[in-house]
mmCIF file of C-alpha atoms in Angstrom:
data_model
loop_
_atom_site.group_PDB
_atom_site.id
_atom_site.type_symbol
_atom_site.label_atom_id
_atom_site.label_comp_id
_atom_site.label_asym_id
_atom_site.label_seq_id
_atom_site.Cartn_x
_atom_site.Cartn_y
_atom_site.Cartn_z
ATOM 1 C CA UNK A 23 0.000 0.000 0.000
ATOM 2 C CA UNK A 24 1.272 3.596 -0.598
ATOM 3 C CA UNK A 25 3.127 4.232 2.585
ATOM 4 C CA UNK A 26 1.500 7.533 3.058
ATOM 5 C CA UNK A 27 -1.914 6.977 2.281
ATOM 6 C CA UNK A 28 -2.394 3.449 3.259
ATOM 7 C CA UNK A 29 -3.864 3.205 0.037
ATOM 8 C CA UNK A 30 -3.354 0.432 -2.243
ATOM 9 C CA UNK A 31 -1.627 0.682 -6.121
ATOM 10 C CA UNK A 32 -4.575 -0.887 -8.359
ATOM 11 C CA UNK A 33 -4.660 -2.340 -12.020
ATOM 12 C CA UNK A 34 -7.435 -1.366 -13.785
ATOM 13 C CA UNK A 35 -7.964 -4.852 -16.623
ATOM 14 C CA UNK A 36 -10.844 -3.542 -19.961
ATOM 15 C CA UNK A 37 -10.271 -2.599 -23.063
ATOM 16 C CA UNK A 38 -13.593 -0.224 -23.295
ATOM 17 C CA UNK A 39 -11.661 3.054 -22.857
ATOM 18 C CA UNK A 40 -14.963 4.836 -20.999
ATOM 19 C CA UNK A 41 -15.554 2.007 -18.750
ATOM 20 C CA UNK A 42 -11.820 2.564 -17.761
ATOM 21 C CA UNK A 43 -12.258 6.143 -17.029
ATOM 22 C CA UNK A 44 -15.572 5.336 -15.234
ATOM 23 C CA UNK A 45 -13.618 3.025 -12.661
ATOM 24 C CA UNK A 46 -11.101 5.033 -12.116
ATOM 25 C CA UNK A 47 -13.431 8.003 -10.855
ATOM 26 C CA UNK A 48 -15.370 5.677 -8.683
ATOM 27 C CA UNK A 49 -11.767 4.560 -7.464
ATOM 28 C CA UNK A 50 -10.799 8.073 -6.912
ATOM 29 C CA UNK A 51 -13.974 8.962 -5.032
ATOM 30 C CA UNK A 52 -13.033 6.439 -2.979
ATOM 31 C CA UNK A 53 -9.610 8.519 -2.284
ATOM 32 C CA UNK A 54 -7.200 5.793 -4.628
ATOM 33 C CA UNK A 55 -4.955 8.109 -6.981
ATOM 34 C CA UNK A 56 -2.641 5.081 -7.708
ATOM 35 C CA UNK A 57 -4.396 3.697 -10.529
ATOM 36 C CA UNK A 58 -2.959 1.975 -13.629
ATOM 37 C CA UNK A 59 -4.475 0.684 -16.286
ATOM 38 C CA UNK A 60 -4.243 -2.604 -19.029
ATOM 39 C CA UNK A 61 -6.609 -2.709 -21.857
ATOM 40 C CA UNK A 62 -5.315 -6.465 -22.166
ATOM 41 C CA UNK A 63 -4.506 -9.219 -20.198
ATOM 42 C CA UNK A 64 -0.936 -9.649 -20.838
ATOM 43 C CA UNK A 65 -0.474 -5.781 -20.160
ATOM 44 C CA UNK A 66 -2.126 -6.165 -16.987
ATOM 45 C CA UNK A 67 0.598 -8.773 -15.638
ATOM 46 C CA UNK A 68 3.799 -6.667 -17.228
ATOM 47 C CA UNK A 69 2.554 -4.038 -15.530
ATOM 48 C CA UNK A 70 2.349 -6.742 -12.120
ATOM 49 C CA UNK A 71 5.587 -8.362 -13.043
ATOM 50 C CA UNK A 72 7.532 -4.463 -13.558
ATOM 51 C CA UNK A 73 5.823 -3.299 -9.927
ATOM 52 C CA UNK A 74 7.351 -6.782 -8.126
ATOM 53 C CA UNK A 75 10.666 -5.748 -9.523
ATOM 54 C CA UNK A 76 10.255 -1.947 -9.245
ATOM 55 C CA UNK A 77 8.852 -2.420 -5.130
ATOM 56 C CA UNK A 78 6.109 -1.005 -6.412
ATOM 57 C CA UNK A 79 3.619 -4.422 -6.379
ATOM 58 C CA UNK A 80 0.331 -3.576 -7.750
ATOM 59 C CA UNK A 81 -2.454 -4.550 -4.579
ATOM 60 C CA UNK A 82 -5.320 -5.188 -6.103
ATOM 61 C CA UNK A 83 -6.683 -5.441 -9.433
ATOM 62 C CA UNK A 84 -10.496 -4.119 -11.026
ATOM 63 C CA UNK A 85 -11.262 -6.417 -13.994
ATOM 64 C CA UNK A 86 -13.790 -6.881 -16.323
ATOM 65 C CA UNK A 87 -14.723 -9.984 -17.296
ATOM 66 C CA UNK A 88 -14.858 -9.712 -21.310
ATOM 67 C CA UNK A 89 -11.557 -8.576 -23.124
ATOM 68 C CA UNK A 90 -8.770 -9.194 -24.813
ATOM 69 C CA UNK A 91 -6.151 -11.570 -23.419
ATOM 70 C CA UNK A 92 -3.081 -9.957 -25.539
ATOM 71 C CA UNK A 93 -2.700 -7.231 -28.392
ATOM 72 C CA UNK A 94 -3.785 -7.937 -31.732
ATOM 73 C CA UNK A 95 -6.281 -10.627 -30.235
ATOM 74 C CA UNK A 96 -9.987 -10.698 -30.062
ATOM 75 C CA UNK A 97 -12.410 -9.983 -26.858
ATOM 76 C CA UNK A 98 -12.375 -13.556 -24.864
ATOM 77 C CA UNK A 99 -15.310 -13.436 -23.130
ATOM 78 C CA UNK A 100 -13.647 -16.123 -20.005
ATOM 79 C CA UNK A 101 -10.724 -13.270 -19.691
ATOM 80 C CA UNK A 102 -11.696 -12.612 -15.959
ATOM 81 C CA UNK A 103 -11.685 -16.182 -15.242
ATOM 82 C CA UNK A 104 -8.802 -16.746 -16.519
ATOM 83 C CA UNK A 105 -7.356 -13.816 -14.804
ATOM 84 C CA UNK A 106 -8.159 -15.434 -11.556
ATOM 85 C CA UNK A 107 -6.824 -18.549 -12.433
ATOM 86 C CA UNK A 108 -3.798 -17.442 -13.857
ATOM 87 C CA UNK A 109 -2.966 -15.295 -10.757
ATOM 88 C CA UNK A 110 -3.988 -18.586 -8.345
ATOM 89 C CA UNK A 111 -1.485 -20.662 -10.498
ATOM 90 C CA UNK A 112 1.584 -18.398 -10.162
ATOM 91 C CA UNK A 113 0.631 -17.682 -6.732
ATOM 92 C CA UNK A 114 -0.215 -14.410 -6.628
ATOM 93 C CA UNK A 115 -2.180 -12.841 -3.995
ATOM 94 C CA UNK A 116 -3.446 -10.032 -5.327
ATOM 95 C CA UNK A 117 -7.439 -9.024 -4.122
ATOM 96 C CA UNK A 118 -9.488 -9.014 -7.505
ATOM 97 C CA UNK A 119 -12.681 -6.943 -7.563
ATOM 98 C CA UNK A 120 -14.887 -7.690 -10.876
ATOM 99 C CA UNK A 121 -16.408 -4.463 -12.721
ATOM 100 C CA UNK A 122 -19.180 -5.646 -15.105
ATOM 101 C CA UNK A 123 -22.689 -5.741 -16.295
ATOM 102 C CA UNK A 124 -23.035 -9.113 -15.061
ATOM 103 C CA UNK A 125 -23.076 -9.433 -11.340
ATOM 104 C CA UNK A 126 -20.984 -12.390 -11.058
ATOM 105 C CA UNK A 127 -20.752 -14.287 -7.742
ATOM 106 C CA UNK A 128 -16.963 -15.288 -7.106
ATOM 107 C CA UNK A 129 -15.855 -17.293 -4.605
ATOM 108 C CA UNK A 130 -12.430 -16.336 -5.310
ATOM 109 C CA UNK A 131 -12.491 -12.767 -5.239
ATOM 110 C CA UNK A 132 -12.565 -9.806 -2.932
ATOM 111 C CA UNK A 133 -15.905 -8.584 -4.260
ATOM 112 C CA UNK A 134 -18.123 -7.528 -7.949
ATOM 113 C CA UNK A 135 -19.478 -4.093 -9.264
ATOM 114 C CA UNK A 136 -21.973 -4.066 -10.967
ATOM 115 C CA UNK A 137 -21.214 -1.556 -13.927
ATOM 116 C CA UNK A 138 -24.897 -0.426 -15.121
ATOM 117 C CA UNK A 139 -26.823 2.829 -16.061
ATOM 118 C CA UNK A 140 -28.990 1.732 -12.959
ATOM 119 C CA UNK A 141 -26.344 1.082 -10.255
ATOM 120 C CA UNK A 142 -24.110 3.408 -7.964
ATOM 121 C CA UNK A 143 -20.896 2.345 -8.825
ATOM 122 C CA UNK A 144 -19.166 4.713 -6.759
ATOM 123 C CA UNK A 145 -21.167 3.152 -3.873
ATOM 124 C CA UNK A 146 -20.250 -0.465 -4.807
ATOM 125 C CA UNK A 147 -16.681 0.115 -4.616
ATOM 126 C CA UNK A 148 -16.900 1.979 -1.392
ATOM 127 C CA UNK A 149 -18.638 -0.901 0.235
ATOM 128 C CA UNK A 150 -16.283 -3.631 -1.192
ATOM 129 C CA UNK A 151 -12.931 -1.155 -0.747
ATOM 130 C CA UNK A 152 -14.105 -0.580 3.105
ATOM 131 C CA UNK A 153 -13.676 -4.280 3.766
ATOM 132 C CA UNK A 154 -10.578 -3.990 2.117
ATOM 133 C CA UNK A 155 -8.855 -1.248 3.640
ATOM 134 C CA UNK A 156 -9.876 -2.865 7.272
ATOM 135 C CA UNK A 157 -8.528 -5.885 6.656
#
């Protein structure tokens, strides 16, 4: 977590541009500046495998569950999934929180948003990041 916040870094995973911007001012409403973002998923872990190296480990990841697993490839619709199972298999403990349309039900994960004309998304991550920071 930043040391002077006692805020976490977090990884924004989507390729849908808006829906990135949209997180990240529900994020910052919820006082998180250190935000950086992966429209794919092998982005998303060079960015994880740079901060482990750097000391600057990324603590918790918002992903969407339909997009692109590299460049150049098309929209997998599994890519959370396999997000969450690639980070179990190289044993990486990062919190995921799931952004979508679909309110998914995850064992696995820290919590889901769900990312709708009709919901309060900056509440949803404020109830899910208030766990988080407690814990």
């Amino acid at each position: 977590m930043d040391r002077i916040s006692g805020l976490p870094r977090v990884l924004i995973i989507d390729d849908d541009p808006f829906k990135k911007i949209g997180i990240q001012k529900a994020l910052e409403s919820c006082g998180i500046r250190n935000i950086v973002k992966a429209k794919n998923q092998q982005m998303g872990f060079d960015i994880i495998y740079a901060g482990q190296k750097e000391e600057k480990p990324v603590e918790l990841i918002v992903t969407d569950m339909n997009y692109p697993l590299d460049s150049g490839m098309p929209e997998d619709p599994d890519a959370g999934f396999k997000l969450i199972e690639r980070l179990h298999r190289e044993n990486l403990e990062i919190p995921v929180i799931i952004c979508s349309s679909i309110n998914y039900d995850v064992p696995e994960i820290l919590g889901c948003v769900w990312y709708n004309e009709l919901c309060d998304i900056n509440g949803g991550f404020r109830k899910i990041l208030g766990g988080f920071r407690k814990a």
